[in-house]
Amino acid sequence: MSLFKVRSAAVYGIDASIIEVEIDFANVTLGEEQFHTVGLPDAAVRESRDRVRAAIKNSGFGLPPTRITINLAPADLKKEGSGFDLPIAIGILGAYGGLNIKDMSDFLLVGELGLDGGLRAVQGMLPIAVAAKARGIRNLIVPESNAKEAAVVEGVDVYPVKTLTEVRELLNAAAFGAITAVPLKVEATDLLNEMQHFPADFKDVRGQGVAKRALEVAAAGGHNILMIGPPGSGKTMLAKRLPSILAPLRFEEALETTKIHSVAGVLNAEDGLVAHRPFRSPHHTISDAGLIGGGVMPRPGEVSLAHNGLLFLDELPEFPRNVLEVLRQPLEDGMVTITRAAMSLSFPARFMLAAAMNPCPCGYFNDKSRECMCTPPMIQRYVSKVSGPLLDRIDIHIEVPAVQYKELRGGSASEGSSEIRARVLAARERQHERFGATAERTKGSAKAVSRKVFSNSQMSTQQIRVFCELSSDAERLLERAMQQQGLSARAHDRILKVSRTIADLEGVQDIAVKHIAEAIQYRTLDRSYWS
């Protein structure tokens, strides 16, 4: 047989496409074997001929002098990465008659080969497993360190392998229906439950009762929050403990988050699944491409790596303004689209933003214990680095003052994360029931909702009208605040979303005046904080 076909896959964005690897050879009279790879391969794929040649020979298989043509179909999609090494090597062995199996349509192979024939991990294994299941491909042969990640997908049999020889033996056994290898099985629910532990706890925070309450509201509704206060007041400490009160990932959220981390190459192979909400804290020297994503073949940035989790930006005004401005689209749409000459890819970026900043360059504006040394122009330049449209997209602005000595040295224990998290989970469950029931309503209903919503912060304008009805007293209070503070329409919607979350934390259906009043108090920067 001079023609042999093997199935593999290539990742584009956070999804994968099935690739047919076709191997054909023709005898030549002189010289060594010649490799020709076609089908839009990148440099890594073209270099695979040297790795494959060495791996085959060092695994004990001979290569006669032939001209080998490798076609990666469909030919109009660009192929990149080292994951095609294994299918190319198996295709060559099959074309030379080194395999008993002839039909490989029910197998998908991915893996990088070492020169000794050993297999190394590749990126994007989870989306590859999802694509295989969608195409009805039952068996996946993958490097051992990728196996746990692939096995998260139900409905496929994942066989972890270490060497090229091991793959050949497995396929030869399959030809006679006698596979002795046991596919790896992973219980995703167990993984989600096992990894719910947090080293940082709110019981370590002294004082800051108002800030802790604001963070509780933010966690309960998935709201963006900005903390303003002098150095040493505990802004960073509070932000690092925010993940400990967030609701656990649902399986569909965990799967989507894991796909992004797998494609980016930051997934822990031992875990196999991102089982807790991501916490990303990039340094203020990050570029716009690093934050939003980019590259010749676009890769996800920090906003996508924080998908379904938390993005913490410390010292917010220290970030370049152009970097902060790229946050506006993902904060509004929950999605990032990166366009290049060759392709346009979209990455999910639905995250909760937590940011911290000093009120001025020296950090002591409005501080009662220390005098601010900044002039009004200095303060203005500092504050103007964060644009109004960006601040408008942050639901909660909260002041974090310096902690008083008595609070710092007080003997009374602070409320821990477990107690706060219990209230957050109860509020999230109310939201899940609300939006889950809404999604099941008929399309003809005036209140029907088509898009997936997990928290109050993700409500559309239509949903705000349905779920944020106000009494006449609450309506008057909101109207007065809008007029006196000059709030925008976006700020109006965000006040309603936050008040809905406060009511959910209290366990009541109707939004009361006190809920609106508390939500309005969380718009510090709309009340001329620096005047």
Short mmCIF file of C-alpha atoms in Angstrom, two decimals:
data_model
loop_
_atom_site.label_atom_id
_atom_site.label_comp_id
_atom_site.label_asym_id
_atom_site.label_seq_id
_atom_site.Cartn_x
_atom_site.Cartn_y
_atom_site.Cartn_z
CA MET A 1 0.00 0.00 0.00
CA SER A 2 1.50 3.32 -1.06
CA LEU A 3 -1.35 5.53 0.26
CA PHE A 4 -2.40 5.69 3.90
CA LYS A 5 -4.74 8.09 5.74
CA VAL A 6 -4.68 9.14 9.38
CA ARG A 7 -6.92 11.62 11.19
CA SER A 8 -5.54 14.43 13.31
CA ALA A 9 -6.70 17.92 14.29
CA ALA A 10 -5.63 21.58 14.26
CA VAL A 11 -6.72 24.30 16.68
CA TYR A 12 -8.09 27.65 15.49
CA GLY A 13 -9.01 30.06 18.24
CA ILE A 14 -10.48 27.86 20.98
CA ASP A 15 -12.01 25.32 18.58
CA ALA A 16 -10.44 22.52 16.58
CA SER A 17 -10.89 21.23 13.04
CA ILE A 18 -10.36 17.63 11.97
CA ILE A 19 -7.42 17.28 9.58
CA GLU A 20 -6.88 14.35 7.21
CA VAL A 21 -3.19 13.40 7.03
CA GLU A 22 -2.57 11.60 3.71
CA ILE A 23 0.72 9.78 3.13
CA ASP A 24 1.91 8.60 -0.29
CA PHE A 25 5.33 7.29 -1.34
CA ALA A 26 7.15 6.52 -4.57
CA ASN A 27 10.44 4.62 -4.95
CA VAL A 28 13.59 6.52 -5.85
CA THR A 29 16.87 5.04 -7.12
CA LEU A 30 19.42 7.19 -5.31
CA GLY A 31 19.79 9.06 -2.04
CA GLU A 32 17.82 9.03 1.18
CA GLU A 33 14.08 9.36 1.60
CA GLN A 34 12.64 12.71 0.60
CA PHE A 35 9.81 14.44 2.48
CA HIS A 36 7.39 16.88 0.86
CA THR A 37 4.66 18.37 3.03
CA VAL A 38 1.78 20.23 1.38
CA GLY A 39 -1.47 21.72 2.69
CA LEU A 40 -0.36 25.11 4.09
CA PRO A 41 2.05 23.83 6.79
CA ASP A 42 3.92 26.32 8.96
CA ALA A 43 7.61 26.05 9.87
CA ALA A 44 6.97 23.70 12.82
CA VAL A 45 5.02 21.29 10.60
CA ARG A 46 7.66 21.39 7.86
CA GLU A 47 10.37 20.66 10.42
CA SER A 48 8.48 17.55 11.51
CA ARG A 49 10.14 15.55 8.70
CA ASP A 50 13.45 15.56 10.63
CA ARG A 51 11.83 14.61 13.93
CA VAL A 52 9.70 11.92 12.29
CA ARG A 53 12.64 10.42 10.35
CA ALA A 54 14.78 10.17 13.50
CA ALA A 55 11.89 8.87 15.65
CA ILE A 56 11.05 6.10 13.16
CA LYS A 57 14.65 4.95 12.83
CA ASN A 58 15.37 5.14 16.58
CA SER A 59 12.22 3.12 17.25
CA GLY A 60 13.64 0.26 15.22
CA PHE A 61 11.78 0.78 11.94
CA GLY A 62 13.67 1.18 8.67
CA LEU A 63 12.92 3.70 5.93
CA PRO A 64 13.89 2.67 2.38
CA PRO A 65 14.88 5.48 -0.01
CA THR A 66 11.52 6.80 -1.21
CA ARG A 67 9.86 10.08 -2.01
CA ILE A 68 7.21 10.69 0.68
CA THR A 69 4.41 13.17 0.05
CA ILE A 70 2.36 14.33 3.02
CA ASN A 71 -0.89 16.18 2.39
CA LEU A 72 -2.76 17.93 5.20
CA ALA A 73 -6.38 18.32 4.12
CA PRO A 74 -8.30 20.54 3.81
CA ALA A 75 -5.45 22.32 2.06
CA ASP A 76 -6.89 25.83 2.42
CA LEU A 77 -6.50 25.89 6.24
CA LYS A 78 -3.14 26.88 7.69
CA LYS A 79 -1.60 24.13 9.85
CA GLU A 80 0.74 24.98 12.71
CA GLY A 81 2.38 23.28 15.67
CA SER A 82 4.14 20.00 16.33
CA GLY A 83 1.03 17.88 16.97
CA PHE A 84 1.13 16.39 13.46
CA ASP A 85 4.35 14.44 14.21
CA LEU A 86 2.57 11.33 15.49
CA PRO A 87 -0.06 11.01 12.72
CA ILE A 88 2.62 11.59 10.06
CA ALA A 89 4.85 8.88 11.55
CA ILE A 90 1.96 6.40 11.85
CA GLY A 91 0.88 7.26 8.30
CA ILE A 92 4.38 6.47 7.00
CA LEU A 93 4.43 3.13 8.86
CA GLY A 94 0.99 2.32 7.47
CA ALA A 95 1.96 3.23 3.91
CA TYR A 96 5.01 0.93 4.13
CA GLY A 97 2.89 -1.95 5.46
CA GLY A 98 4.11 -1.70 9.03
CA LEU A 99 0.57 -1.73 10.47
CA ASN A 100 -2.06 -4.45 10.46
CA ILE A 101 -4.88 -1.94 10.62
CA LYS A 102 -6.00 -0.47 7.31
CA ASP A 103 -8.95 1.73 8.25
CA MET A 104 -8.03 4.51 10.70
CA SER A 105 -11.29 6.45 10.40
CA ASP A 106 -12.28 5.73 14.00
CA PHE A 107 -8.95 6.91 15.45
CA LEU A 108 -7.56 10.42 15.94
CA LEU A 109 -3.87 10.90 16.73
CA VAL A 110 -2.08 13.98 18.07
CA GLY A 111 1.37 14.33 19.57
CA GLU A 112 4.90 15.68 19.21
CA LEU A 113 7.70 13.17 18.70
CA GLY A 114 11.12 13.27 20.29
CA LEU A 115 14.09 11.97 18.34
CA ASP A 116 14.02 8.79 20.44
CA GLY A 117 10.40 8.07 19.52
CA GLY A 118 8.99 9.39 22.80
CA LEU A 119 5.82 11.47 22.82
CA ARG A 120 5.50 15.00 24.20
CA ALA A 121 2.44 17.05 25.05
CA VAL A 122 0.83 19.55 22.68
CA GLN A 123 -1.46 22.52 23.26
CA GLY A 124 -5.21 22.55 22.69
CA MET A 125 -6.01 18.92 23.51
CA LEU A 126 -9.42 19.65 25.04
CA PRO A 127 -10.88 21.38 21.95
CA ILE A 128 -9.42 18.53 19.87
CA ALA A 129 -11.29 15.99 21.99
CA VAL A 130 -14.49 18.03 21.67
CA ALA A 131 -14.07 18.15 17.87
CA ALA A 132 -13.45 14.39 17.74
CA LYS A 133 -16.65 13.71 19.66
CA ALA A 134 -18.61 16.05 17.37
CA ARG A 135 -17.35 14.13 14.31
CA GLY A 136 -18.17 10.77 15.85
CA ILE A 137 -14.52 9.67 16.19
CA ARG A 138 -14.49 7.23 19.07
CA ASN A 139 -10.79 6.69 19.88
CA LEU A 140 -8.13 9.28 20.73
CA ILE A 141 -4.45 8.36 20.97
CA VAL A 142 -2.62 11.18 22.76
CA PRO A 143 0.57 11.77 24.77
CA GLU A 144 0.28 10.61 28.36
CA SER A 145 0.58 14.13 29.78
CA ASN A 146 -2.39 15.28 27.64
CA ALA A 147 -4.63 12.32 28.45
CA LYS A 148 -6.35 13.66 31.56
CA GLU A 149 -7.32 16.84 29.74
CA ALA A 150 -8.81 14.93 26.79
CA ALA A 151 -10.60 12.41 29.04
CA VAL A 152 -12.73 15.19 30.53
CA VAL A 153 -14.88 14.92 27.38
CA GLU A 154 -17.43 12.14 27.70
CA GLY A 155 -18.18 9.88 24.75
CA VAL A 156 -14.60 9.29 23.57
CA ASP A 157 -12.04 6.68 24.59
CA VAL A 158 -8.69 8.29 25.39
CA TYR A 159 -5.57 6.11 25.22
CA PRO A 160 -2.48 7.67 26.84
CA VAL A 161 0.77 6.58 25.18
CA LYS A 162 4.45 7.26 25.79
CA THR A 163 6.25 6.11 22.61
CA LEU A 164 5.76 5.56 18.90
CA THR A 165 6.27 1.81 19.39
CA GLU A 166 3.45 1.74 21.94
CA VAL A 167 1.12 3.43 19.44
CA ARG A 168 1.99 0.86 16.75
CA GLU A 169 1.29 -2.04 19.12
CA LEU A 170 -2.05 -0.53 20.16
CA LEU A 171 -3.16 -0.07 16.54
CA ASN A 172 -2.04 -3.56 15.54
CA ALA A 173 -4.08 -4.97 18.43
CA ALA A 174 -7.07 -2.90 17.32
CA ALA A 175 -6.88 -4.46 13.86
CA PHE A 176 -7.86 -7.79 15.45
CA GLY A 177 -10.29 -6.29 17.98
CA ALA A 178 -7.97 -7.15 20.84
CA ILE A 179 -6.99 -3.83 22.44
CA THR A 180 -5.62 -4.59 25.90
CA ALA A 181 -4.98 -0.98 26.83
CA VAL A 182 -7.60 0.55 29.11
CA PRO A 183 -8.91 4.02 28.12
CA LEU A 184 -8.46 6.70 30.75
CA LYS A 185 -11.62 7.78 32.54
CA VAL A 186 -11.97 11.04 34.43
CA GLU A 187 -14.92 12.14 36.54
CA ALA A 188 -15.17 15.87 35.89
CA THR A 189 -17.54 16.39 38.83
CA ASP A 190 -14.98 14.89 41.20
CA LEU A 191 -12.28 17.20 39.81
CA LEU A 192 -14.49 20.25 40.39
CA ASN A 193 -15.15 19.21 43.98
CA GLU A 194 -11.56 18.25 44.80
CA MET A 195 -10.01 21.60 43.92
CA GLN A 196 -12.21 23.98 45.92
CA HIS A 197 -9.57 25.17 48.37
CA PHE A 198 -8.22 28.69 48.83
CA PRO A 199 -5.08 29.66 50.78
CA ALA A 200 -6.24 33.27 51.37
CA ASP A 201 -9.24 33.96 53.62
CA PHE A 202 -11.19 37.09 54.53
CA LYS A 203 -10.76 36.29 58.21
CA ASP A 204 -7.22 37.69 57.81
CA VAL A 205 -8.62 41.15 56.93
CA ARG A 206 -8.97 43.56 59.83
CA GLY A 207 -11.56 46.30 59.56
CA GLN A 208 -12.72 47.39 56.09
CA GLY A 209 -16.31 46.30 56.73
CA VAL A 210 -17.69 48.54 53.96
CA ALA A 211 -15.18 47.26 51.43
CA LYS A 212 -15.87 43.64 52.37
CA ARG A 213 -19.59 44.23 51.94
CA ALA A 214 -18.98 45.74 48.49
CA LEU A 215 -16.85 42.75 47.49
CA GLU A 216 -19.59 40.42 48.68
CA VAL A 217 -22.11 42.22 46.46
CA ALA A 218 -19.68 42.14 43.55
CA ALA A 219 -19.08 38.40 43.94
CA ALA A 220 -22.78 37.64 44.30
CA GLY A 221 -23.69 39.37 41.04
CA GLY A 222 -20.46 39.13 39.06
CA HIS A 223 -20.09 42.93 39.12
CA ASN A 224 -16.95 44.88 38.22
CA ILE A 225 -15.45 46.75 41.17
CA LEU A 226 -12.90 49.53 41.65
CA MET A 227 -11.23 50.12 45.02
CA ILE A 228 -9.74 53.56 45.79
CA GLY A 229 -7.55 54.19 48.79
CA PRO A 230 -4.10 55.13 50.12
CA PRO A 231 -1.11 52.76 50.04
CA GLY A 232 -1.31 50.02 52.65
CA SER A 233 -5.05 50.22 53.16
CA GLY A 234 -5.51 46.61 52.04
CA LYS A 235 -6.79 46.91 48.45
CA THR A 236 -4.55 44.18 47.08
CA MET A 237 -5.12 42.00 50.13
CA LEU A 238 -8.89 42.24 49.62
CA ALA A 239 -8.65 41.49 45.90
CA LYS A 240 -6.54 38.37 46.45
CA ARG A 241 -9.22 37.01 48.78
CA LEU A 242 -12.06 37.70 46.38
CA PRO A 243 -11.72 34.26 44.64
CA SER A 244 -12.43 32.57 47.97
CA ILE A 245 -16.03 33.82 47.94
CA LEU A 246 -16.83 33.39 44.25
CA ALA A 247 -19.37 30.76 43.22
CA PRO A 248 -17.79 27.52 41.96
CA LEU A 249 -17.58 26.89 38.23
CA ARG A 250 -20.41 24.96 36.66
CA PHE A 251 -19.21 22.16 34.39
CA GLU A 252 -20.03 23.98 31.14
CA GLU A 253 -18.13 27.05 32.40
CA ALA A 254 -15.17 24.88 33.45
CA LEU A 255 -15.07 23.23 30.03
CA GLU A 256 -15.06 26.55 28.19
CA THR A 257 -12.41 28.01 30.49
CA THR A 258 -10.21 24.92 30.15
CA LYS A 259 -10.33 25.17 26.35
CA ILE A 260 -8.85 28.67 26.52
CA HIS A 261 -6.09 27.67 28.96
CA SER A 262 -5.31 24.58 26.89
CA VAL A 263 -4.93 26.59 23.67
CA ALA A 264 -2.74 29.14 25.48
CA GLY A 265 -0.52 26.38 26.88
CA VAL A 266 -1.00 27.36 30.53
CA LEU A 267 -3.13 24.41 31.62
CA ASN A 268 -1.69 22.25 34.40
CA ALA A 269 -1.45 18.71 32.96
CA GLU A 270 -1.93 17.21 36.44
CA ASP A 271 -5.32 18.88 36.80
CA GLY A 272 -6.74 18.26 33.33
CA LEU A 273 -9.53 20.76 34.02
CA VAL A 274 -9.70 24.34 35.28
CA ALA A 275 -11.82 23.56 38.31
CA HIS A 276 -11.87 26.97 40.01
CA ARG A 277 -12.45 30.44 38.66
CA PRO A 278 -9.25 31.91 37.16
CA PHE A 279 -7.50 34.79 38.92
CA ARG A 280 -5.28 36.79 36.56
CA SER A 281 -3.21 39.74 37.76
CA PRO A 282 -1.05 41.15 34.94
CA HIS A 283 1.67 43.73 35.68
CA HIS A 284 1.00 47.32 34.59
CA THR A 285 3.80 47.08 31.98
CA ILE A 286 1.71 44.63 29.91
CA SER A 287 1.08 45.55 26.26
CA ASP A 288 -2.34 45.82 24.67
CA ALA A 289 -1.65 42.58 22.73
CA GLY A 290 -0.71 40.81 25.97
CA LEU A 291 -3.92 41.97 27.61
CA ILE A 292 -6.37 41.48 24.76
CA GLY A 293 -4.56 38.77 22.77
CA GLY A 294 -2.80 38.78 19.40
CA GLY A 295 0.02 37.39 17.31
CA VAL A 296 0.34 36.30 13.69
CA MET A 297 -1.76 33.28 14.61
CA PRO A 298 -3.91 34.97 17.29
CA ARG A 299 -3.58 33.65 20.82
CA PRO A 300 -5.76 34.51 23.83
CA GLY A 301 -4.64 37.33 26.12
CA GLU A 302 -5.16 37.96 29.82
CA VAL A 303 -8.81 38.98 29.42
CA SER A 304 -9.59 35.60 27.82
CA LEU A 305 -7.49 33.67 30.34
CA ALA A 306 -9.67 35.36 33.00
CA HIS A 307 -12.86 34.14 31.26
CA ASN A 308 -15.46 33.05 33.85
CA GLY A 309 -13.10 34.32 36.53
CA LEU A 310 -11.44 37.45 37.89
CA LEU A 311 -9.09 39.94 36.24
CA PHE A 312 -7.30 42.07 38.84
CA LEU A 313 -5.58 45.28 37.71
CA ASP A 314 -3.54 46.77 40.55
CA GLU A 315 -2.40 50.43 40.29
CA LEU A 316 -4.93 51.04 37.50
CA PRO A 317 -3.67 54.50 36.38
CA GLU A 318 -0.16 53.07 35.90
CA PHE A 319 -1.37 51.01 32.93
CA PRO A 320 -0.90 52.81 29.59
CA ARG A 321 -4.14 54.45 28.52
CA ASN A 322 -4.26 52.61 25.19
CA VAL A 323 -4.01 49.30 27.08
CA LEU A 324 -6.93 50.21 29.35
CA GLU A 325 -9.08 51.35 26.45
CA VAL A 326 -9.00 47.91 24.81
CA LEU A 327 -10.92 46.64 27.86
CA ARG A 328 -14.05 48.46 26.76
CA GLN A 329 -15.16 45.88 24.18
CA PRO A 330 -14.76 42.75 26.35
CA LEU A 331 -16.36 44.48 29.34
CA GLU A 332 -19.39 45.28 27.19
CA ASP A 333 -19.62 42.23 24.92
CA GLY A 334 -17.84 39.45 26.82
CA MET A 335 -15.93 38.64 23.66
CA VAL A 336 -12.68 39.68 21.94
CA THR A 337 -12.29 39.60 18.16
CA ILE A 338 -8.75 39.69 16.74
CA THR A 339 -8.43 40.28 13.01
CA ARG A 340 -5.31 39.53 11.00
CA ALA A 341 -4.66 39.38 7.28
CA ALA A 342 -4.89 35.57 7.28
CA MET A 343 -7.87 35.14 9.60
CA SER A 344 -10.21 36.62 12.18
CA LEU A 345 -10.71 34.79 15.49
CA SER A 346 -12.94 35.44 18.49
CA PHE A 347 -12.10 34.52 22.07
CA PRO A 348 -14.55 34.54 25.01
CA ALA A 349 -13.74 37.20 27.60
CA ARG A 350 -16.59 37.29 30.09
CA PHE A 351 -14.80 38.13 33.31
CA MET A 352 -15.25 40.06 36.50
CA LEU A 353 -12.93 43.07 36.71
CA ALA A 354 -11.44 44.09 40.05
CA ALA A 355 -9.21 47.14 39.97
CA ALA A 356 -7.34 49.15 42.60
CA MET A 357 -5.87 52.64 42.52
CA ASN A 358 -4.52 55.38 44.72
CA PRO A 359 -6.52 58.62 44.77
CA CYS A 360 -3.46 60.63 43.64
CA PRO A 361 0.22 60.12 42.74
CA CYS A 362 1.39 60.24 46.37
CA GLY A 363 -1.64 58.24 47.47
CA TYR A 364 -2.86 60.39 50.36
CA PHE A 365 -5.55 62.62 48.88
CA ASN A 366 -8.46 62.84 51.38
CA ASP A 367 -6.46 60.83 53.92
CA LYS A 368 -6.97 62.02 57.50
CA SER A 369 -3.63 60.85 58.87
CA ARG A 370 -1.20 62.13 56.22
CA GLU A 371 -1.04 65.26 54.12
CA CYS A 372 -1.31 64.99 50.33
CA MET A 373 1.67 66.61 48.54
CA CYS A 374 0.09 66.60 45.06
CA THR A 375 -1.06 69.72 43.22
CA PRO A 376 -4.48 69.78 41.50
CA PRO A 377 -2.90 69.51 38.00
CA MET A 378 -0.88 66.48 39.15
CA ILE A 379 -4.01 64.81 40.48
CA GLN A 380 -5.93 65.63 37.31
CA ARG A 381 -3.25 64.12 35.07
CA TYR A 382 -3.12 61.02 37.25
CA VAL A 383 -6.87 60.47 37.30
CA SER A 384 -7.37 61.24 33.60
CA LYS A 385 -5.34 58.14 32.69
CA VAL A 386 -8.54 56.19 33.41
CA SER A 387 -11.18 57.35 30.95
CA GLY A 388 -14.78 58.12 31.82
CA PRO A 389 -16.22 55.43 29.48
CA LEU A 390 -14.11 52.80 31.23
CA LEU A 391 -15.17 53.96 34.70
CA ASP A 392 -18.76 53.91 33.49
CA ARG A 393 -18.43 50.18 32.82
CA ILE A 394 -17.42 49.46 36.41
CA ASP A 395 -20.51 48.76 38.53
CA ILE A 396 -19.09 49.41 42.00
CA HIS A 397 -16.68 52.16 43.09
CA ILE A 398 -15.69 51.87 46.72
CA GLU A 399 -13.36 53.85 48.97
CA VAL A 400 -10.90 51.78 51.03
CA PRO A 401 -9.55 54.07 53.82
CA ALA A 402 -6.50 53.40 55.93
CA VAL A 403 -7.12 50.89 58.74
CA GLN A 404 -7.22 52.41 62.22
CA TYR A 405 -4.87 51.08 64.89
CA LYS A 406 -7.69 49.79 67.12
CA GLU A 407 -9.14 47.78 64.23
CA LEU A 408 -5.72 46.46 63.29
CA ARG A 409 -4.93 45.26 66.82
CA GLY A 410 -8.46 44.37 67.86
CA GLY A 411 -9.06 40.94 69.33
CA SER A 412 -12.40 40.25 67.68
CA ALA A 413 -12.26 37.75 64.84
CA SER A 414 -13.19 38.93 61.38
CA GLU A 415 -15.84 37.12 59.35
CA GLY A 416 -14.26 34.38 57.23
CA SER A 417 -14.67 33.53 53.57
CA SER A 418 -16.83 30.47 54.26
CA GLU A 419 -19.61 32.56 55.85
CA ILE A 420 -19.51 35.18 53.11
CA ARG A 421 -19.37 32.51 50.42
CA ALA A 422 -22.50 30.83 51.79
CA ARG A 423 -24.49 34.02 51.26
CA VAL A 424 -22.94 34.52 47.81
CA LEU A 425 -23.86 30.97 46.77
CA ALA A 426 -27.44 31.43 47.97
CA ALA A 427 -27.74 34.64 45.91
CA ARG A 428 -26.19 32.94 42.86
CA GLU A 429 -28.64 30.05 43.19
CA ARG A 430 -31.54 32.50 43.09
CA GLN A 431 -30.09 34.02 39.92
CA HIS A 432 -29.58 30.58 38.37
CA GLU A 433 -33.21 29.67 39.06
CA ARG A 434 -34.40 33.01 37.71
CA PHE A 435 -32.46 32.96 34.45
CA GLY A 436 -32.83 29.19 34.00
CA ALA A 437 -36.60 29.46 34.21
CA THR A 438 -36.55 32.42 31.85
CA ALA A 439 -34.57 30.50 29.23
CA GLU A 440 -37.22 27.75 29.21
CA ARG A 441 -40.08 30.10 28.38
CA THR A 442 -41.53 30.04 24.93
CA LYS A 443 -40.11 32.32 22.27
CA GLY A 444 -43.49 34.00 21.90
CA SER A 445 -43.40 35.30 25.43
CA ALA A 446 -42.67 38.99 25.86
CA LYS A 447 -40.25 38.10 28.63
CA ALA A 448 -38.39 35.33 26.78
CA VAL A 449 -34.60 35.54 26.81
CA SER A 450 -32.41 33.89 24.18
CA ARG A 451 -28.85 34.31 25.44
CA LYS A 452 -27.15 32.42 28.24
CA VAL A 453 -26.99 34.41 31.50
CA PHE A 454 -25.22 33.26 34.67
CA SER A 455 -25.37 36.37 36.89
CA ASN A 456 -27.12 39.70 37.36
CA SER A 457 -24.22 41.62 35.81
CA GLN A 458 -24.88 39.88 32.47
CA MET A 459 -28.52 40.94 32.23
CA SER A 460 -29.58 42.58 28.97
CA THR A 461 -31.68 45.76 28.84
CA GLN A 462 -34.77 43.64 28.28
CA GLN A 463 -34.02 41.52 31.33
CA ILE A 464 -33.44 44.62 33.47
CA ARG A 465 -36.98 45.77 32.66
CA VAL A 466 -38.35 42.37 33.61
CA PHE A 467 -36.39 41.64 36.80
CA CYS A 468 -35.66 45.12 38.20
CA GLU A 469 -39.11 46.60 38.67
CA LEU A 470 -39.16 49.41 41.25
CA SER A 471 -41.71 50.74 43.67
CA SER A 472 -42.73 54.39 43.33
CA ASP A 473 -40.48 55.41 46.25
CA ALA A 474 -37.48 53.58 44.81
CA GLU A 475 -38.22 55.13 41.42
CA ARG A 476 -38.17 58.64 42.88
CA LEU A 477 -34.89 57.99 44.70
CA LEU A 478 -33.21 56.75 41.53
CA GLU A 479 -34.56 59.67 39.52
CA ARG A 480 -33.23 62.16 42.09
CA ALA A 481 -29.80 60.51 42.05
CA MET A 482 -29.70 60.56 38.25
CA GLN A 483 -30.49 64.28 38.16
CA GLN A 484 -28.23 65.39 41.02
CA GLN A 485 -25.18 63.32 40.03
CA GLY A 486 -25.61 63.53 36.26
CA LEU A 487 -25.47 59.77 35.82
CA SER A 488 -25.36 58.22 32.37
CA ALA A 489 -27.83 55.65 31.01
CA ARG A 490 -25.17 52.96 31.48
CA ALA A 491 -24.74 53.97 35.15
CA HIS A 492 -28.53 53.80 35.53
CA ASP A 493 -28.58 50.20 34.31
CA ARG A 494 -25.67 49.22 36.51
CA ILE A 495 -27.32 50.66 39.61
CA LEU A 496 -30.38 48.53 38.86
CA LYS A 497 -28.23 45.41 38.38
CA VAL A 498 -26.38 45.99 41.66
CA SER A 499 -29.64 46.67 43.54
CA ARG A 500 -31.04 43.39 42.15
CA THR A 501 -28.00 41.58 43.57
CA ILE A 502 -28.37 43.27 46.97
CA ALA A 503 -32.00 42.12 47.09
CA ASP A 504 -30.90 38.59 46.16
CA LEU A 505 -28.39 38.59 49.02
CA GLU A 506 -31.22 39.53 51.35
CA GLY A 507 -33.39 36.79 49.84
CA VAL A 508 -36.25 39.04 48.74
CA GLN A 509 -38.01 39.31 45.40
CA ASP A 510 -38.79 43.04 45.33
CA ILE A 511 -36.13 45.75 45.08
CA ALA A 512 -36.67 48.15 47.99
CA VAL A 513 -35.56 51.74 48.55
CA LYS A 514 -32.67 50.60 50.76
CA HIS A 515 -31.34 48.38 47.97
CA ILE A 516 -31.35 51.28 45.50
CA ALA A 517 -29.77 53.57 48.11
CA GLU A 518 -26.90 51.13 48.74
CA ALA A 519 -26.33 50.66 45.00
CA ILE A 520 -26.15 54.43 44.52
CA GLN A 521 -23.55 54.69 47.29
CA TYR A 522 -21.34 52.36 45.27
CA ARG A 523 -20.98 55.01 42.54
CA THR A 524 -18.24 56.97 44.37
CA LEU A 525 -16.63 58.39 41.24
CA ASP A 526 -19.97 59.66 39.95
CA ARG A 527 -20.16 61.91 43.03
CA SER A 528 -17.10 64.03 42.20
CA TYR A 529 -14.72 62.17 44.52
CA TRP A 530 -11.83 64.56 43.73
CA SER A 531 -13.76 67.83 44.09
#
